[in-house]
XYZ file of C-alpha atoms in Angstrom:
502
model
C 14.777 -7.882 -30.407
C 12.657 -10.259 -28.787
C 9.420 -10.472 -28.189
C 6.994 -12.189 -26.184
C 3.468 -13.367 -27.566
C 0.616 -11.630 -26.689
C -1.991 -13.173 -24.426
C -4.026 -15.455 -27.360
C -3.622 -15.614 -30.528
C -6.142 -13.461 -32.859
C -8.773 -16.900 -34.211
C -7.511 -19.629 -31.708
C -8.277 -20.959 -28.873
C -6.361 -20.135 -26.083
C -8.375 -22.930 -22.935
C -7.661 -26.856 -23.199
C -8.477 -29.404 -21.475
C -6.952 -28.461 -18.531
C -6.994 -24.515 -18.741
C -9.254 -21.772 -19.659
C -9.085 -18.786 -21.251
C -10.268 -16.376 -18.385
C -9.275 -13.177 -17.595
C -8.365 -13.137 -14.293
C -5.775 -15.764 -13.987
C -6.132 -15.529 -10.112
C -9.946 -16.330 -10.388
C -10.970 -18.235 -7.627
C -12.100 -22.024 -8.102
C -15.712 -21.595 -8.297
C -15.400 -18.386 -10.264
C -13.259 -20.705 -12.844
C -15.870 -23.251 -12.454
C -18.780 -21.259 -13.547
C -17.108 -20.042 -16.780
C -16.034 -23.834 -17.377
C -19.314 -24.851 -17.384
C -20.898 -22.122 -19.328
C -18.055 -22.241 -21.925
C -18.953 -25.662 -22.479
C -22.722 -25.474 -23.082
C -24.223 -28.016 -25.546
C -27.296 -28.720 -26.612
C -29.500 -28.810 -23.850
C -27.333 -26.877 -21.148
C -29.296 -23.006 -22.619
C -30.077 -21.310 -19.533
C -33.269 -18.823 -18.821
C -32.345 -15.797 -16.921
C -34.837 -12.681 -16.193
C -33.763 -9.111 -14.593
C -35.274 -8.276 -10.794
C -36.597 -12.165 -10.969
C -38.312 -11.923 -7.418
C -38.528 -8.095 -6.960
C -40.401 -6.997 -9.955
C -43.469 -8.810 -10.182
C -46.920 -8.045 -12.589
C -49.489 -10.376 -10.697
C -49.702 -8.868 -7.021
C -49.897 -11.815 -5.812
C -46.358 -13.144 -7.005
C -44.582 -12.312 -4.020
C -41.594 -14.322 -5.555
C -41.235 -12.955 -8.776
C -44.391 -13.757 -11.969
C -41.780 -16.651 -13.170
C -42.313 -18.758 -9.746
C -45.585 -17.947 -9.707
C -46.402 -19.870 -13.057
C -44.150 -22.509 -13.081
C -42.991 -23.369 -8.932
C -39.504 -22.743 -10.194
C -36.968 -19.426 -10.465
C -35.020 -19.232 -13.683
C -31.737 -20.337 -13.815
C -30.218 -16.683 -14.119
C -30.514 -13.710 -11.536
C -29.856 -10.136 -12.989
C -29.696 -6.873 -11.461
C -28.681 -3.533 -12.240
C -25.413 -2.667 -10.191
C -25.392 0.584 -11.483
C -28.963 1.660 -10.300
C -29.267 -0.497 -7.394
C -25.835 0.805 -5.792
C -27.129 4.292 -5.814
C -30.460 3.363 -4.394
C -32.420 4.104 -8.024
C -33.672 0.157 -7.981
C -34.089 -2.690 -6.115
C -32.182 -3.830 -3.829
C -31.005 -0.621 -3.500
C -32.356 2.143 -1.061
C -31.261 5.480 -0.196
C -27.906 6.938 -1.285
C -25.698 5.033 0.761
C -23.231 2.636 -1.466
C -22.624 0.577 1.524
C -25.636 -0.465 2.497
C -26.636 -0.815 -1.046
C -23.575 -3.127 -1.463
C -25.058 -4.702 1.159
C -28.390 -5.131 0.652
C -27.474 -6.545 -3.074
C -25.076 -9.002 -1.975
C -27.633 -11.002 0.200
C -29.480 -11.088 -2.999
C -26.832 -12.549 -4.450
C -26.646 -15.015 -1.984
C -30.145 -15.296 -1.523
C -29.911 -16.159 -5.521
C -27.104 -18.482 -5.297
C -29.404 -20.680 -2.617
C -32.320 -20.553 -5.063
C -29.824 -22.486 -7.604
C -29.358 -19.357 -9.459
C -26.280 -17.607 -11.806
C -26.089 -14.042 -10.982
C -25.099 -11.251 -13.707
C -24.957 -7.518 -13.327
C -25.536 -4.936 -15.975
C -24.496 -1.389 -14.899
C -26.472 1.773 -15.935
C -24.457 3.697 -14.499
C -25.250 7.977 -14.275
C -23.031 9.942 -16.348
C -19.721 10.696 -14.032
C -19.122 14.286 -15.682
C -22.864 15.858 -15.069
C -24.433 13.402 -12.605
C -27.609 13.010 -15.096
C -28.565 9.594 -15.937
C -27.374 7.094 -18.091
C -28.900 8.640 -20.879
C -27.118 11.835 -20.622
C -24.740 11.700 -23.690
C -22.021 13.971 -22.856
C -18.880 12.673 -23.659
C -17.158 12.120 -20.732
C -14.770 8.529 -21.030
C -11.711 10.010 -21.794
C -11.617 11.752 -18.498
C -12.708 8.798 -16.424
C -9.146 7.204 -17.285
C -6.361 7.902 -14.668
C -5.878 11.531 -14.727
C -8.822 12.943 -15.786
C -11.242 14.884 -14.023
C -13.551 12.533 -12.937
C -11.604 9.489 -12.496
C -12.082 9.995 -8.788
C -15.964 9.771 -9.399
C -16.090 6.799 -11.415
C -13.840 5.241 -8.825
C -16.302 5.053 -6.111
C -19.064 3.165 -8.393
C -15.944 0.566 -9.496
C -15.503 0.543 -5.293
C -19.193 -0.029 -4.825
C -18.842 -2.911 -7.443
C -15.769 -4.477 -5.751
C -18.173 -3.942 -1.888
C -20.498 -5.982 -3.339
C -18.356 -8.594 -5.427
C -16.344 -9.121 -1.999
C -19.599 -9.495 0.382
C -21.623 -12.230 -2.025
C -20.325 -14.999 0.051
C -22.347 -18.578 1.219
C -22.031 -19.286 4.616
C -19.049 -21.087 4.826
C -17.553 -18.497 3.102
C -17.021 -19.199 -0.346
C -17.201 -15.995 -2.822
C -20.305 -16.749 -5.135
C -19.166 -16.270 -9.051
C -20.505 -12.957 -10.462
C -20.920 -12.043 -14.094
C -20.473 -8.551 -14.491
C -21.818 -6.910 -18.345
C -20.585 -3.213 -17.901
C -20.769 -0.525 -20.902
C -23.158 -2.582 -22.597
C -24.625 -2.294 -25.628
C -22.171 0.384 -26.740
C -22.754 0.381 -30.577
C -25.804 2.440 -29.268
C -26.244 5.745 -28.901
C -28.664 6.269 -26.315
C -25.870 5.810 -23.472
C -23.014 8.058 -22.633
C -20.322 5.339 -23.350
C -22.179 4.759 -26.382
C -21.048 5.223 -30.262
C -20.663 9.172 -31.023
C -20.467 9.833 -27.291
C -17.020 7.552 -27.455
C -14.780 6.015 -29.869
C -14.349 3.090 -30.119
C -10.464 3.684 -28.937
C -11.559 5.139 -25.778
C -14.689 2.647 -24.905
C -12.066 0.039 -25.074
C -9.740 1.323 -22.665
C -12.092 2.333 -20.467
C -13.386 -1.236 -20.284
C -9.956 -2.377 -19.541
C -9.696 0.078 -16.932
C -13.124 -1.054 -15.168
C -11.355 -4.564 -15.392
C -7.580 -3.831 -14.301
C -9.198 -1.338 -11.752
C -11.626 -4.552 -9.962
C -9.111 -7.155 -10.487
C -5.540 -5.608 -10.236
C -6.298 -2.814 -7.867
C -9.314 -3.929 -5.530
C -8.192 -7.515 -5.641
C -11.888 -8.734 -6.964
C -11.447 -12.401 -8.303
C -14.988 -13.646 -8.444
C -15.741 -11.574 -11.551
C -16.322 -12.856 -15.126
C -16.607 -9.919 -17.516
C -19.195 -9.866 -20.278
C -18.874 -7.733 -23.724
C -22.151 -7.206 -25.367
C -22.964 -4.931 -28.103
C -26.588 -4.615 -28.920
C -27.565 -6.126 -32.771
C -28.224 -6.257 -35.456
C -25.084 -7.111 -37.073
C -26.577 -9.371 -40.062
C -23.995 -12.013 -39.564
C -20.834 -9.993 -40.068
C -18.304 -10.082 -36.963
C -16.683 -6.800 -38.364
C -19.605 -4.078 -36.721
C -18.976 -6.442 -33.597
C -15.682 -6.707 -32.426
C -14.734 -3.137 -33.201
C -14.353 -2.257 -29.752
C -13.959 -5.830 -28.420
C -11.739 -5.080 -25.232
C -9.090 -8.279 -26.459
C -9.576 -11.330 -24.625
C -7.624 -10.607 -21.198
C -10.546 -8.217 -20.326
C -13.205 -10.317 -21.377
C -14.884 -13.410 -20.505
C -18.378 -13.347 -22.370
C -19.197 -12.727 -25.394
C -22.557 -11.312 -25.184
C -25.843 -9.949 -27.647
C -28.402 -8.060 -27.130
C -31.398 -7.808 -29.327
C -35.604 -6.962 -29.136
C -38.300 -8.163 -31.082
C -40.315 -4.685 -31.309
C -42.273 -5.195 -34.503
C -45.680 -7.074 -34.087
C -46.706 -7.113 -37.335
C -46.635 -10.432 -37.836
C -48.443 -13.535 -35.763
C -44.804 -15.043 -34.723
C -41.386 -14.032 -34.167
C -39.938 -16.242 -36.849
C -38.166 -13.640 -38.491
C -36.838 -11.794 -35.618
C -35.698 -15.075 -34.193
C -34.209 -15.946 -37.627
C -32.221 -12.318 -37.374
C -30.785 -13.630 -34.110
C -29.804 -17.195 -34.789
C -27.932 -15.417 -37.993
C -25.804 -12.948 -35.149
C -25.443 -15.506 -33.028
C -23.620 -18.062 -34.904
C -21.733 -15.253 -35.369
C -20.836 -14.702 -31.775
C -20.111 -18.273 -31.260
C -17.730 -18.582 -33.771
C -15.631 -16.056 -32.086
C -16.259 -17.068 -28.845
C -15.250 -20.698 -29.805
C -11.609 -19.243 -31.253
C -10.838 -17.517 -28.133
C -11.903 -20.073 -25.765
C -14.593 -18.224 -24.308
C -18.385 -18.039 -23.231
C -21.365 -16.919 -26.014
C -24.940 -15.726 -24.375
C -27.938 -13.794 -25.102
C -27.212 -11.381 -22.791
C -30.340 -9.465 -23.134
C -33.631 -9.914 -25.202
C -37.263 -9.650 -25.272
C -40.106 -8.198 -27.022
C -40.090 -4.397 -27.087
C -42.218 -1.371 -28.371
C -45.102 -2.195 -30.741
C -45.091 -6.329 -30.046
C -44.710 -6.273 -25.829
C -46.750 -8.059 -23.390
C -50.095 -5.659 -23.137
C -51.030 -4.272 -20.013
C -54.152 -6.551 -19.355
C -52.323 -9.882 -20.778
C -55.072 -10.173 -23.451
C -54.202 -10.132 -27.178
C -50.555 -11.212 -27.499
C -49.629 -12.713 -30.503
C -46.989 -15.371 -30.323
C -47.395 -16.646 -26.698
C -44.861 -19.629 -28.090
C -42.185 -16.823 -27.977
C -39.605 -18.278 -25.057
C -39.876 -21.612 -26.702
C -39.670 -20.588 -30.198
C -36.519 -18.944 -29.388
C -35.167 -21.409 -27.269
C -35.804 -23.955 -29.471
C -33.949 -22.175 -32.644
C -31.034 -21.256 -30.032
C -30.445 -25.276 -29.236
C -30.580 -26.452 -32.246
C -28.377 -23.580 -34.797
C -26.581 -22.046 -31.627
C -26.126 -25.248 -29.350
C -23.114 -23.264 -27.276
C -25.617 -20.530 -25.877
C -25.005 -20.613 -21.947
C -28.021 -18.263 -21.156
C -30.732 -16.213 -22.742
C -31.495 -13.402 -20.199
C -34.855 -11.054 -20.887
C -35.689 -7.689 -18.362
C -37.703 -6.950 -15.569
C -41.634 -7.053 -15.008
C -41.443 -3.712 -13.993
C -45.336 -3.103 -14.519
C -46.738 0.792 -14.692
C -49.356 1.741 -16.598
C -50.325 2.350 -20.017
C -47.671 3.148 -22.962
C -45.028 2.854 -19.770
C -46.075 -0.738 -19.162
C -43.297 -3.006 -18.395
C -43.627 -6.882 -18.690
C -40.731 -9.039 -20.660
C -42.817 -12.606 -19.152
C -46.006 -13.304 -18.783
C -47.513 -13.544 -15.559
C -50.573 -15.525 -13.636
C -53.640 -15.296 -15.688
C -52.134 -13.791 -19.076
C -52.515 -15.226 -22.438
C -48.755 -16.948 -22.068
C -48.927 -18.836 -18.837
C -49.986 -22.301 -20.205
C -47.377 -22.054 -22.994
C -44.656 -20.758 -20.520
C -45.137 -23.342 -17.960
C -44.630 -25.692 -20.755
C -41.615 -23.551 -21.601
C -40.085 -24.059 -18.497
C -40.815 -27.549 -18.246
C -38.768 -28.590 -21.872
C -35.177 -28.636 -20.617
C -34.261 -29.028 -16.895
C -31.066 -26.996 -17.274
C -33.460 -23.919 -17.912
C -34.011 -23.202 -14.842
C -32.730 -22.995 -11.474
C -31.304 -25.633 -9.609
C -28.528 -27.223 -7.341
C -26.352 -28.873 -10.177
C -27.025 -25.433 -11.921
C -24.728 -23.599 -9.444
C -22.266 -26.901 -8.694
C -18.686 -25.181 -8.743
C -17.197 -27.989 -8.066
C -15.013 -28.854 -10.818
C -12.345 -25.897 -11.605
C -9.746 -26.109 -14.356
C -6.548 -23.940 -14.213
C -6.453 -20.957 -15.498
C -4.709 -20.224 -18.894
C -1.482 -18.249 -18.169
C -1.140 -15.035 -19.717
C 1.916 -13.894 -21.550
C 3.047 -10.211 -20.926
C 1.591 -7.219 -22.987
C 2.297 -3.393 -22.878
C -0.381 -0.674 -23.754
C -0.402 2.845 -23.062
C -3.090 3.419 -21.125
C -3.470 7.918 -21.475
C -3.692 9.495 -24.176
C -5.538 7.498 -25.691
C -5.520 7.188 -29.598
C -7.250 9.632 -31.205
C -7.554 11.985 -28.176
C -6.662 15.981 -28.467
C -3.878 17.042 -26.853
C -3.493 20.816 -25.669
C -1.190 20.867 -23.041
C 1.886 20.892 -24.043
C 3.182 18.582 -20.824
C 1.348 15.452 -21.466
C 1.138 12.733 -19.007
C 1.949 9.304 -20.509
C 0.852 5.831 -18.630
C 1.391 2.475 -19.599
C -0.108 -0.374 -18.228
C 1.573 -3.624 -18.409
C -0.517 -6.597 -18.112
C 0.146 -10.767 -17.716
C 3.804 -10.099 -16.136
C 4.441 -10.079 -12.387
C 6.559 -6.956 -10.657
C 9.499 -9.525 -10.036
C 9.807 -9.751 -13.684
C 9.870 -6.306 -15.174
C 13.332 -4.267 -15.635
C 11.768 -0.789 -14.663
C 14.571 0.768 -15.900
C 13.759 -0.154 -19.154
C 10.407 1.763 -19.805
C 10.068 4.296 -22.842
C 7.767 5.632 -24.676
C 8.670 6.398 -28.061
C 7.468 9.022 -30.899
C 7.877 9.040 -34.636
C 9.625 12.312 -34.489
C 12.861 10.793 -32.513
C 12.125 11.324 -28.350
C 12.092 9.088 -25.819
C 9.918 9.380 -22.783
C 11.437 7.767 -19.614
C 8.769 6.155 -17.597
C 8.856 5.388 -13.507
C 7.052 2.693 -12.133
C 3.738 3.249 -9.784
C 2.006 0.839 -8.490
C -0.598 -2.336 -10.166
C 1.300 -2.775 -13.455
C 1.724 1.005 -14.260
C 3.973 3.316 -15.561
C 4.355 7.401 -15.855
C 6.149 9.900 -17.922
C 5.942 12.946 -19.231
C 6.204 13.848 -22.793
C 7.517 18.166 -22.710
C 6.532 19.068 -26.360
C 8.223 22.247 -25.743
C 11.777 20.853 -24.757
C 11.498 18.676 -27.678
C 10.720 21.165 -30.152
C 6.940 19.999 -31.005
C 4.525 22.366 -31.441
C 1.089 22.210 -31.185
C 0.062 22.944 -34.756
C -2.970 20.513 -35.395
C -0.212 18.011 -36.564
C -0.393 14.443 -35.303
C 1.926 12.839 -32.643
C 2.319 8.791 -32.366
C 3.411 7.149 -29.428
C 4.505 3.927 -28.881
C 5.633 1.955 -25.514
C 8.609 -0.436 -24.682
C 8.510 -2.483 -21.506
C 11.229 -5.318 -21.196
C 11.882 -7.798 -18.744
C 14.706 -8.953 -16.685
C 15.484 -11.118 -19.340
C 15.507 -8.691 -21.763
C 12.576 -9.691 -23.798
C 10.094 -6.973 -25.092
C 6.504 -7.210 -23.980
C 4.133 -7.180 -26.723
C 1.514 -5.186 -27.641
C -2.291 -5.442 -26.117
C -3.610 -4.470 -28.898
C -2.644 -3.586 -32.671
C 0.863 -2.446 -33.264
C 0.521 -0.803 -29.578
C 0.990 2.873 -30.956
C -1.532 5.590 -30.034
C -1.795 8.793 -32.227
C -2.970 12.374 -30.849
C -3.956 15.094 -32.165
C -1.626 18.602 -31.079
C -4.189 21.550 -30.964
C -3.867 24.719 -29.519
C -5.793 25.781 -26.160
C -7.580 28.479 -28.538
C -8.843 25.783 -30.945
C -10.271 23.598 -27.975
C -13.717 23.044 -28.176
């Protein structure tokens, strides 16, 4: 039996001189651009990004953001919170209509892309299952797969993402490049698709859903996709990629990390901590051909920014860091800190300093040491696109996904074939297999997917708290078996009865 490679080899590069390793293979130029030129960051090229950069301001005076206010210059990264903002929870955002919200944050995004500014969006998104906040742990990720019960409600926020992806435009139309960091910081557990909440078999597949969904169904191909756990991971690449997505779902490799402890007078050994996780994170962005930034960082509990700007110890932070970064970590495309969301006492926000605080002087200097740190028209130049790598057909099954519970004793099986076009699949040939001797016939739907249903009854299985694994077979026309996304490509369920269900 043949069988074709999957999409890049596990430690090589899969981007040359005249490809890249992207995700979406139909990216458009600019989009391919941008994660050209971040991919290839040297010494020199680190980027300064900040979240709500003109919308969140300490100083009321800095009516375009505390950064411009010091310096005469916006950083060379714009963030916002897709999640919040498209529900009208934060800026842009207003009200509870996703439209307008989409709206409203794509002329920021434009407005950004003027300034000479990269745009990334996080995603906090509320939990699907209870409609509480992000921080509402119940596990729910499972069931925002095709199928479950709230797949239809997670839908709309992907649709609000793909609204706004598909109205960031300049004004002779071009789609501005987006970098979107969903289900961040995962290896948490203060987030619903956080560790305990889901494993790390359904986190990723629900990240490759987010991605197939954006790209394959709503047609979105000014999207790079960043992964980024939260630290610390002392070095050790193990911690990190054990939910890595695989490379066809992800474009940046991302960390985040805080500097909360102020007992001493510098940050040298929180910024030593970092350097040490970020080599890390290069390495293996380097072997797949992809981008490594410090998606999110600052200083945190005991050691932030005090509410009346006096007292701060280490006011050489931002250079300190970005001075370690250059010179240990020279591949960093962007270091990206939060919002000066201000408040009051022990809610104070501030992750810069602002006019008339103890940092300014040294953070004007900051911004002064490398021209690529900040905003500017070469900085958003998407002029020079390489091709995109091309992607060699995989097979996964999509639901159940390993390590799930299975009660029902009609279970809904769906594959999802990825990196082959429609043309070249023989439909007829799609099974899914189980170690006890069936075979599942699939049918074809629509976007790369496949359906069957596994009747444990007709085939004698009971559900008796044994285990079940699956595995799938797609070939093509040619007769060549596509390989597997991930691992050997089997899932294993659990078979429990509806009394033992939890």
């Amino acid at each position: 039996m043949s069988t074709l490679p999957a999409f890049a080899a596990e430690g090589k590069s899969a981007s040359n001189g005249n490809s890249v390793n992207i995700s979406d293979v139909n990216a458009t130029a600019e989009t391919r651009a941008l994660f050209d030129k971040l991919k290839n960051s040297g010494k020199g090229d680190l980027r300064f990004g900040q979240q709500h950069t003109t919308d969140e301001n300490i100083s009321s005076s800095a009516s375009q953001g505390d950064v411009y206010e010091m310096t005469g210059k916006y950083p060379a990264v714009f963030g916002w919170d897709a999640g919040l903002a498209l529900r009208g929870a934060e800026k842009p955002g207003s009200g509870a209509d996703k439209n307008a919200n989409a709206k409203a944050l794509a002329q920021n995004i434009t407005d950004a892309d003027s300034k000479g500014a990269i745009v990334t969006l996080s995603a906090h998104w509320y939990n699907p299952g209870t409609g509480k906040d992000f921080n509402d742990t119940t596990a729910v990720a499972s069931e925002l797969l095709p199928g479950g019960k709230y797949s239809d409600t997670f839908n709309k926020e992907l649709d609000a993402i793909a609204a706004t992806a598909q109205q960031a435009k300049r004004s002779d139309g071009t789609l501005i490049p987006i970098i979107f960091r969903p289900l961040h910081e995962n290896n948490g557990s203060w987030f619903w698709w956080g560790t305990t909440h889901a494993s790390a078999s359904e986190y990723k597949e629900l990240y490759r859903y987010i991605v197939d969904y954006l790209r394959d169904v709503k047609d979105v191909h000014n999207l790079l996709y960043a992964y980024s756990p939260g630290g610390v991971f002392n070095g050790d690449s193990t911690d990190y990629l054990a939910t890595y997505p695989g490379d066809q779902w992800v474009d940046v490799l991302g960390y985040d990390e805080y500097d909360s402890d102020d007992s001493a007078d510098d940050s040298s050994a929180w910024i030593n901590t970092v350097v040490k996780d970020m080599k890390m994170v290069s390495d293996q962005a380097s072997q797949r051909g992809k981008i490594v930034a410090l998606t999110e960082f600052g200083r945190s509990g005991d050691r932030k920014f005090k509410e009346s700007g006096t007292g701060d110890k280490d006011t050489k932070f931002f250079s300190e860091l970005a001075e370690a970064l250059a010179e240990n970590v020279p591949s960093t495309a962007y270091m990206m800190t939060w919002a000066n969301f201000g408040g009051g006492g022990d809610n104070f926000q501030a992750y810069t300093p602002w006019k008339g605080s103890d940092g300014e002087t040294d953070f004007k200097a900051f911004a002064d040491s490398n021209k690529n740190l900040m905003a500017s028209k070469d900085n958003v130049d998407y002029s020079n696109a390489p091709a995109a790598a091309m992607q060699n057909g995989s097979a996964r099954i999509v639901t159940p996904v390993d390590g799930n519970r299975v009660t029902d004793t009609k279970v809904v099986v769906r594959v999802k074939t990825e990196g082959v076009k429609y043309s070249d699949l023989d439909l007829n040939s799609a099974i899914v297999t189980t170690d006890r001797g069936q075979n599942v016939k699939l049918k074809y739907s629509c976007n790369g997917y496949f359906t069957g249903i596994l009747d444990l009854n007709a085939a004698g299985i009971n559900l008796d708290q044994s285990k079940l694994t699956l595995t799938p077979q797609v070939k093509t026309k040619d007769g060549k078996t596509l390989a597997a996304a991930d691992g050997n490509g089997s899932v294993t369920v659990k078979l429990v009865p509806n009394q033992s269900r939890r």
